[in-house]
Amino acid sequence: MQTEDKRSQIKSWFMPEPKLQRGLIILALPFIFLGIIIIIPGLNAVTEGDFKSLLIWGFFGVAVGSIGVILGGFTYYAYTKAKGRYDARPSTEQMTEWLQEDLEKLKERSLDKMTLDESETIGESVILKGPIWWTESRLDEEEILRGKTEGQEYLYSIWDLMILHIAENSLTVYSCKYNWPSDQPNKETTSEYFYEDIVRVSIFSEEREVTRLEKEMNIINPGCGNIGCCGCLGAGCLGYLNPFFVGPLLAGQVHQTLRDAFGDSFNSKLPDSLKVKRGYKEGDKDGDKDGKFMAEGKAFKLDLSGGQALTCLIEGPLFEIYGAEEEVELADKAVTGISRLIRDKKAS
């Protein structure tokens, strides 16, 4: 498969299932209803033999009703087209296969950056990854996505990546924030640590405070953003009578419908199925006031002399990461192997 096609398919997999733009359907119904109302006087005129009135009223009635039929029909057609594209996405198995391929390429990149030959390493290099699902500096939030697999767990578009190359006398570490859909590593760092400088390597439970994504905050504190969003007729819905409010709203829905059906991406709005249930900061009794939350999970940690430490969050129950068990098992094996090397080096 061509690289560009592969990258395009990976990106499309992360987009949520397109939804029928109900605001446009609701807008279409009054036109259809009004068209029927307009035709009625013409039908009544037929009983009096006034066929001219029937033609006049019928023309205007059909014209008005057609607007609703065309709008409703196009909206549904665009939805079915977008849904077809969504259903044609790669399978979970294909996605995980591609992820492994791309991680292996990153391993080669890390060796090149550290001018390290694989023959100089002892055994297999270790690739550890954890999801990024929070605001991160120098990362575009619009590219931080996730998608539910067939097993109901999630694959993420941005990974916090750590690659360990175990050499005879040192441990070399490559780390980056990996944008998988675009195959772009960000914030790359490379380091080499002699075993005598490593105090401890471990898997431990970590809790860190991070900032929620803006799109997630919009779900936690939703606004009245869709026509027909509620069943009330109170003051909150009177804005729908204002053309200056409805116009831009409908234009946005038309634009999104066209993007879903014919564009390069699907609707990027976070759907209900991706809501994240997380613990709030202590003191935020009535919600997530400042957008902060506590990310908990298991992390791989490398403690160094001088009090420095390197960590990578590889598993978290709140993130429901696809393949997290295997990732923890891999990290455990790395901890065991590196710990033995450190012990042997310090004993000799």
Tab-separated table of C-alpha atoms in Angstrom:
chain	number	residue	atom	x	y	z
A	1	MET	CA	0.000	0.000	0.000
A	2	GLN	CA	1.233	3.488	-0.851
A	3	THR	CA	2.408	5.484	2.177
A	4	GLU	CA	0.037	8.406	1.544
A	5	ASP	CA	-2.938	6.059	1.271
A	6	LYS	CA	-1.918	4.312	4.493
A	7	ARG	CA	-1.590	7.613	6.362
A	8	SER	CA	-4.960	8.771	5.036
A	9	GLN	CA	-6.641	5.566	6.192
A	10	ILE	CA	-5.037	5.759	9.620
A	11	LYS	CA	-6.291	9.323	10.014
A	12	SER	CA	-9.807	8.438	8.872
A	13	TRP	CA	-10.002	5.587	11.395
A	14	PHE	CA	-9.834	8.034	14.300
A	15	MET	CA	-12.759	10.142	13.209
A	16	PRO	CA	-16.032	9.460	15.043
A	17	GLU	CA	-19.049	8.000	13.329
A	18	PRO	CA	-20.854	10.708	11.320
A	19	LYS	CA	-24.243	11.761	12.590
A	20	LEU	CA	-27.299	12.850	10.665
A	21	GLN	CA	-27.480	16.648	10.893
A	22	ARG	CA	-30.909	16.836	12.495
A	23	GLY	CA	-30.940	20.629	12.398
A	24	LEU	CA	-31.140	20.507	8.598
A	25	ILE	CA	-33.835	17.831	8.711
A	26	ILE	CA	-35.853	19.924	11.169
A	27	LEU	CA	-35.439	22.938	8.890
A	28	ALA	CA	-36.671	20.909	5.904
A	29	LEU	CA	-39.940	19.859	7.560
A	30	PRO	CA	-41.548	23.360	7.725
A	31	PHE	CA	-40.889	23.862	3.991
A	32	ILE	CA	-42.638	20.583	3.185
A	33	PHE	CA	-45.513	21.394	5.540
A	34	LEU	CA	-45.819	24.954	4.183
A	35	GLY	CA	-45.825	23.622	0.624
A	36	ILE	CA	-48.793	21.381	1.477
A	37	ILE	CA	-50.632	24.305	3.114
A	38	ILE	CA	-50.070	26.497	0.038
A	39	ILE	CA	-51.513	23.844	-2.295
A	40	ILE	CA	-54.759	23.480	-0.284
A	41	PRO	CA	-56.415	26.725	-1.595
A	42	GLY	CA	-55.692	25.543	-5.135
A	43	LEU	CA	-57.354	22.193	-4.434
A	44	ASN	CA	-60.372	23.970	-3.007
A	45	ALA	CA	-60.551	26.114	-6.153
A	46	VAL	CA	-60.860	22.976	-8.304
A	47	THR	CA	-64.259	22.271	-6.778
A	48	GLU	CA	-65.369	25.618	-8.191
A	49	GLY	CA	-63.771	24.902	-11.571
A	50	ASP	CA	-60.981	27.453	-11.066
A	51	PHE	CA	-58.057	25.574	-12.596
A	52	LYS	CA	-55.987	28.736	-12.948
A	53	SER	CA	-55.854	29.147	-9.173
A	54	LEU	CA	-54.847	25.501	-8.880
A	55	LEU	CA	-51.892	26.093	-11.209
A	56	ILE	CA	-50.789	29.226	-9.348
A	57	TRP	CA	-51.156	27.803	-5.821
A	58	GLY	CA	-49.825	24.450	-6.953
A	59	PHE	CA	-46.715	26.009	-8.492
A	60	PHE	CA	-45.831	27.962	-5.344
A	61	GLY	CA	-46.717	25.010	-3.098
A	62	VAL	CA	-44.549	22.588	-5.050
A	63	ALA	CA	-41.706	25.136	-5.214
A	64	VAL	CA	-41.729	25.687	-1.448
A	65	GLY	CA	-42.195	21.993	-0.666
A	66	SER	CA	-39.374	21.077	-3.045
A	67	ILE	CA	-36.955	23.180	-1.018
A	68	GLY	CA	-37.682	21.008	2.003
A	69	VAL	CA	-37.522	17.756	0.012
A	70	ILE	CA	-34.224	18.720	-1.618
A	71	LEU	CA	-32.710	19.872	1.680
A	72	GLY	CA	-33.859	16.770	3.561
A	73	GLY	CA	-32.921	14.424	0.721
A	74	PHE	CA	-29.459	15.925	0.312
A	75	THR	CA	-28.830	15.802	4.063
A	76	TYR	CA	-29.740	12.131	4.206
A	77	TYR	CA	-27.747	11.336	1.047
A	78	ALA	CA	-24.669	13.094	2.435
A	79	TYR	CA	-25.063	11.211	5.708
A	80	THR	CA	-25.282	7.804	3.994
A	81	LYS	CA	-22.218	8.639	1.886
A	82	ALA	CA	-20.231	9.682	4.970
A	83	LYS	CA	-21.449	6.586	6.825
A	84	GLY	CA	-20.261	4.430	3.924
A	85	ARG	CA	-16.801	5.974	4.136
A	86	TYR	CA	-16.788	5.445	7.889
A	87	ASP	CA	-17.768	1.775	7.558
A	88	ALA	CA	-14.967	1.247	5.014
A	89	ARG	CA	-12.266	2.154	7.545
A	90	PRO	CA	-9.463	-0.325	8.291
A	91	SER	CA	-10.061	-3.077	10.841
A	92	THR	CA	-8.582	-3.037	14.334
A	93	GLU	CA	-6.167	-5.781	13.282
A	94	GLN	CA	-4.963	-3.723	10.313
A	95	MET	CA	-4.496	-0.652	12.509
A	96	THR	CA	-2.443	-2.513	15.125
A	97	GLU	CA	-0.329	-4.073	12.381
A	98	TRP	CA	0.379	-0.626	10.921
A	99	LEU	CA	1.172	0.750	14.375
A	100	GLN	CA	3.752	-1.954	14.948
A	101	GLU	CA	5.277	-1.284	11.519
A	102	ASP	CA	5.570	2.433	12.264
A	103	LEU	CA	7.057	1.824	15.706
A	104	GLU	CA	9.693	-0.436	14.164
A	105	LYS	CA	10.586	2.376	11.742
A	106	LEU	CA	10.911	4.741	14.696
A	107	LYS	CA	13.247	2.232	16.334
A	108	GLU	CA	15.496	2.437	13.262
A	109	ARG	CA	15.283	6.227	13.400
A	110	SER	CA	16.306	6.219	17.056
A	111	LEU	CA	19.344	4.034	16.288
A	112	ASP	CA	20.401	6.444	13.539
A	113	LYS	CA	19.993	9.487	15.783
A	114	MET	CA	22.152	7.885	18.447
A	115	THR	CA	24.666	6.567	15.871
A	116	LEU	CA	24.155	3.151	17.393
A	117	ASP	CA	24.408	-0.093	15.451
A	118	GLU	CA	21.890	-2.757	16.386
A	119	SER	CA	24.731	-5.276	16.608
A	120	GLU	CA	26.034	-3.283	19.599
A	121	THR	CA	22.862	-3.962	21.588
A	122	ILE	CA	22.139	-6.925	23.833
A	123	GLY	CA	18.900	-8.634	22.833
A	124	GLU	CA	15.802	-6.894	21.552
A	125	SER	CA	15.275	-3.170	21.949
A	126	VAL	CA	12.204	-2.274	24.014
A	127	ILE	CA	9.491	0.022	22.613
A	128	LEU	CA	7.164	1.432	25.296
A	129	LYS	CA	4.211	3.685	24.530
A	130	GLY	CA	1.413	5.409	26.379
A	131	PRO	CA	-1.477	7.575	25.155
A	132	ILE	CA	-1.648	11.356	25.184
A	133	TRP	CA	-5.228	12.446	25.798
A	134	TRP	CA	-4.715	15.828	27.376
A	135	THR	CA	-3.400	19.260	26.450
A	136	GLU	CA	0.298	19.062	25.664
A	137	SER	CA	2.522	21.998	24.728
A	138	ARG	CA	3.574	22.195	21.075
A	139	LEU	CA	0.942	19.631	20.081
A	140	ASP	CA	-2.121	20.606	18.061
A	141	GLU	CA	-5.174	19.589	20.099
A	142	GLU	CA	-7.148	18.932	16.929
A	143	GLU	CA	-4.747	16.083	16.165
A	144	ILE	CA	-5.154	14.451	19.591
A	145	LEU	CA	-7.781	11.838	18.786
A	146	ARG	CA	-8.778	8.343	19.781
A	147	GLY	CA	-10.979	5.634	18.321
A	148	LYS	CA	-12.800	2.688	19.828
A	149	THR	CA	-11.666	-0.727	18.646
A	150	GLU	CA	-13.904	-3.717	18.018
A	151	GLY	CA	-12.990	-4.880	21.528
A	152	GLN	CA	-14.327	-1.571	22.943
A	153	GLU	CA	-10.884	-0.332	23.986
A	154	TYR	CA	-9.116	2.656	22.441
A	155	LEU	CA	-6.262	3.354	20.079
A	156	TYR	CA	-4.795	6.859	20.262
A	157	SER	CA	-3.450	9.168	17.583
A	158	ILE	CA	-0.647	10.645	19.734
A	159	TRP	CA	1.659	8.405	21.747
A	160	ASP	CA	4.195	9.210	24.431
A	161	LEU	CA	7.004	6.980	23.215
A	162	MET	CA	10.156	5.613	24.883
A	163	ILE	CA	12.575	3.253	23.105
A	164	LEU	CA	15.262	1.506	25.146
A	165	HIS	CA	18.393	0.121	23.515
A	166	ILE	CA	20.279	-2.125	25.913
A	167	ALA	CA	24.013	-2.135	25.181
A	168	GLU	CA	26.848	-3.879	27.008
A	169	ASN	CA	27.837	-0.936	29.195
A	170	SER	CA	25.004	1.554	28.825
A	171	LEU	CA	21.308	2.059	28.285
A	172	THR	CA	20.407	4.446	25.462
A	173	VAL	CA	16.974	6.038	25.573
A	174	TYR	CA	15.059	7.707	22.749
A	175	SER	CA	11.790	9.474	23.551
A	176	CYS	CA	9.260	11.533	21.611
A	177	LYS	CA	5.606	12.498	21.280
A	178	TYR	CA	4.606	10.486	18.225
A	179	ASN	CA	1.841	11.758	15.932
A	180	TRP	CA	0.848	8.456	14.404
A	181	PRO	CA	-1.555	9.549	11.594
A	182	SER	CA	1.026	11.952	10.169
A	183	ASP	CA	3.996	9.727	11.110
A	184	GLN	CA	5.623	12.708	12.799
A	185	PRO	CA	7.742	12.465	15.989
A	186	ASN	CA	7.787	15.638	18.123
A	187	LYS	CA	9.936	16.659	21.080
A	188	GLU	CA	12.587	14.070	20.275
A	189	THR	CA	15.286	13.464	22.891
A	190	THR	CA	18.170	10.975	23.006
A	191	SER	CA	20.243	10.070	26.059
A	192	GLU	CA	22.819	7.501	27.084
A	193	TYR	CA	23.156	6.287	30.680
A	194	PHE	CA	25.906	4.048	32.030
A	195	TYR	CA	24.532	1.328	34.276
A	196	GLU	CA	26.440	2.619	37.322
A	197	ASP	CA	24.489	5.909	36.963
A	198	ILE	CA	21.095	4.164	37.025
A	199	VAL	CA	19.738	3.933	40.564
A	200	ARG	CA	16.634	1.896	39.801
A	201	VAL	CA	14.318	0.821	36.998
A	202	SER	CA	10.725	-0.016	37.918
A	203	ILE	CA	7.029	-0.179	37.121
A	204	PHE	CA	5.006	1.889	39.565
A	205	SER	CA	1.586	3.487	39.954
A	206	GLU	CA	1.655	7.127	38.933
A	207	GLU	CA	-0.803	9.959	39.401
A	208	ARG	CA	-0.240	13.161	37.474
A	209	GLU	CA	-2.300	16.303	37.046
A	210	VAL	CA	-2.969	17.261	33.440
A	211	THR	CA	-5.289	19.592	31.530
A	212	ARG	CA	-8.342	18.326	29.687
A	213	LEU	CA	-8.760	18.813	25.971
A	214	GLU	CA	-11.002	21.705	25.008
A	215	LYS	CA	-13.316	19.374	23.071
A	216	GLU	CA	-13.794	17.284	26.191
A	217	MET	CA	-14.546	20.393	28.244
A	218	ASN	CA	-17.278	21.232	25.735
A	219	ILE	CA	-18.949	17.934	26.599
A	220	ILE	CA	-18.574	18.395	30.348
A	221	ASN	CA	-20.051	21.906	30.100
A	222	PRO	CA	-22.200	21.657	26.944
A	223	GLY	CA	-23.863	24.621	25.337
A	224	CYS	CA	-27.141	24.683	23.400
A	225	GLY	CA	-25.424	24.210	20.047
A	226	ASN	CA	-27.832	22.186	17.902
A	227	ILE	CA	-31.300	22.904	16.600
A	228	GLY	CA	-33.689	20.509	18.272
A	229	CYS	CA	-31.227	19.823	21.066
A	230	CYS	CA	-33.909	19.879	23.736
A	231	GLY	CA	-37.616	19.528	24.071
A	232	CYS	CA	-38.264	22.844	25.753
A	233	LEU	CA	-39.765	25.997	24.307
A	234	GLY	CA	-38.351	28.288	26.948
A	235	ALA	CA	-36.115	31.331	26.720
A	236	GLY	CA	-33.114	29.178	25.897
A	237	CYS	CA	-34.667	28.135	22.599
A	238	LEU	CA	-36.039	31.542	21.573
A	239	GLY	CA	-32.694	32.217	19.920
A	240	TYR	CA	-33.797	29.876	17.140
A	241	LEU	CA	-36.269	32.569	16.065
A	242	ASN	CA	-33.376	34.938	15.425
A	243	PRO	CA	-32.069	34.580	11.832
A	244	PHE	CA	-28.701	36.042	12.876
A	245	PHE	CA	-28.306	33.084	15.237
A	246	VAL	CA	-29.855	30.378	13.074
A	247	GLY	CA	-28.079	31.424	9.865
A	248	PRO	CA	-24.484	30.786	11.014
A	249	LEU	CA	-25.587	27.653	12.866
A	250	LEU	CA	-27.188	26.154	9.766
A	251	ALA	CA	-24.272	27.239	7.588
A	252	GLY	CA	-21.956	25.388	9.952
A	253	GLN	CA	-24.103	22.264	9.775
A	254	VAL	CA	-24.208	22.400	5.963
A	255	HIS	CA	-20.428	22.812	5.871
A	256	GLN	CA	-19.928	19.866	8.237
A	257	THR	CA	-22.335	17.702	6.229
A	258	LEU	CA	-20.347	18.407	3.054
A	259	ARG	CA	-17.039	17.662	4.809
A	260	ASP	CA	-18.381	14.395	6.186
A	261	ALA	CA	-19.602	13.255	2.779
A	262	PHE	CA	-16.966	14.578	0.402
A	263	GLY	CA	-14.068	16.042	2.420
A	264	ASP	CA	-10.791	14.656	3.677
A	265	SER	CA	-12.013	14.127	7.212
A	266	PHE	CA	-15.115	13.290	9.173
A	267	ASN	CA	-16.795	15.291	11.901
A	268	SER	CA	-14.108	15.936	14.515
A	269	LYS	CA	-16.593	16.773	17.261
A	270	LEU	CA	-16.229	14.382	20.169
A	271	PRO	CA	-19.292	12.075	20.217
A	272	ASP	CA	-21.024	10.825	23.356
A	273	SER	CA	-19.351	7.429	22.955
A	274	LEU	CA	-15.965	9.004	23.711
A	275	LYS	CA	-16.904	10.736	26.960
A	276	VAL	CA	-14.245	10.167	29.572
A	277	LYS	CA	-15.201	9.476	33.165
A	278	ARG	CA	-12.290	10.666	35.261
A	279	GLY	CA	-11.635	11.705	38.821
A	280	TYR	CA	-11.858	15.425	39.516
A	281	LYS	CA	-9.398	17.414	41.519
A	282	GLU	CA	-10.152	17.610	45.197
A	283	GLY	CA	-12.284	20.690	45.799
A	284	ASP	CA	-14.051	20.591	42.417
A	285	LYS	CA	-17.266	19.359	44.011
A	286	ASP	CA	-19.609	20.555	41.288
A	287	GLY	CA	-17.543	19.817	38.210
A	288	ASP	CA	-14.311	20.380	36.421
A	289	LYS	CA	-13.900	24.092	37.060
A	290	ASP	CA	-10.353	24.591	35.859
A	291	GLY	CA	-10.127	21.804	33.295
A	292	LYS	CA	-7.678	19.765	35.374
A	293	PHE	CA	-7.929	16.059	36.143
A	294	MET	CA	-5.754	13.375	37.673
A	295	ALA	CA	-4.348	10.802	35.229
A	296	GLU	CA	-3.607	7.543	37.022
A	297	GLY	CA	-1.990	4.366	35.807
A	298	LYS	CA	1.150	2.281	35.646
A	299	ALA	CA	4.319	3.943	34.457
A	300	PHE	CA	7.779	2.747	33.491
A	301	LYS	CA	10.342	4.711	35.502
A	302	LEU	CA	14.095	5.097	35.249
A	303	ASP	CA	15.659	6.676	38.372
A	304	LEU	CA	19.084	8.216	37.813
A	305	SER	CA	21.808	9.445	40.111
A	306	GLY	CA	21.386	13.102	40.966
A	307	GLY	CA	17.656	12.722	41.514
A	308	GLN	CA	16.672	12.734	37.848
A	309	ALA	CA	14.008	10.372	36.519
A	310	LEU	CA	12.448	9.378	33.201
A	311	THR	CA	8.857	8.133	33.138
A	312	CYS	CA	6.359	6.904	30.566
A	313	LEU	CA	2.705	6.286	31.492
A	314	ILE	CA	1.909	3.021	29.708
A	315	GLU	CA	-1.410	1.965	31.246
A	316	GLY	CA	-4.372	3.695	32.846
A	317	PRO	CA	-7.825	2.237	33.587
A	318	LEU	CA	-9.507	5.547	32.740
A	319	PHE	CA	-8.006	5.520	29.231
A	320	GLU	CA	-8.994	1.939	28.358
A	321	ILE	CA	-5.885	1.524	26.188
A	322	TYR	CA	-5.896	-1.219	23.578
A	323	GLY	CA	-3.134	-3.733	24.322
A	324	ALA	CA	-2.313	-2.250	27.749
A	325	GLU	CA	-1.823	-5.673	29.351
A	326	GLU	CA	0.791	-6.651	26.782
A	327	GLU	CA	2.476	-3.258	27.226
A	328	VAL	CA	2.775	-3.737	30.996
A	329	GLU	CA	4.102	-7.270	30.479
A	330	LEU	CA	6.727	-5.935	28.060
A	331	ALA	CA	7.726	-3.231	30.539
A	332	ASP	CA	7.979	-5.815	33.343
A	333	LYS	CA	10.376	-7.913	31.259
A	334	ALA	CA	12.446	-4.809	30.491
A	335	VAL	CA	12.613	-3.946	34.189
A	336	THR	CA	13.772	-7.470	35.039
A	337	GLY	CA	16.416	-7.580	32.302
A	338	ILE	CA	17.843	-4.106	32.959
A	339	SER	CA	17.804	-4.608	36.734
A	340	ARG	CA	19.865	-7.781	36.369
A	341	LEU	CA	22.363	-5.982	34.145
A	342	ILE	CA	22.692	-3.158	36.653
A	343	ARG	CA	23.171	-5.618	39.503
A	344	ASP	CA	25.802	-7.598	37.561
A	345	LYS	CA	27.688	-4.461	36.501
A	346	LYS	CA	27.777	-3.087	40.024
A	347	ALA	CA	28.855	-6.456	41.424
A	348	SER	CA	31.759	-6.845	38.993
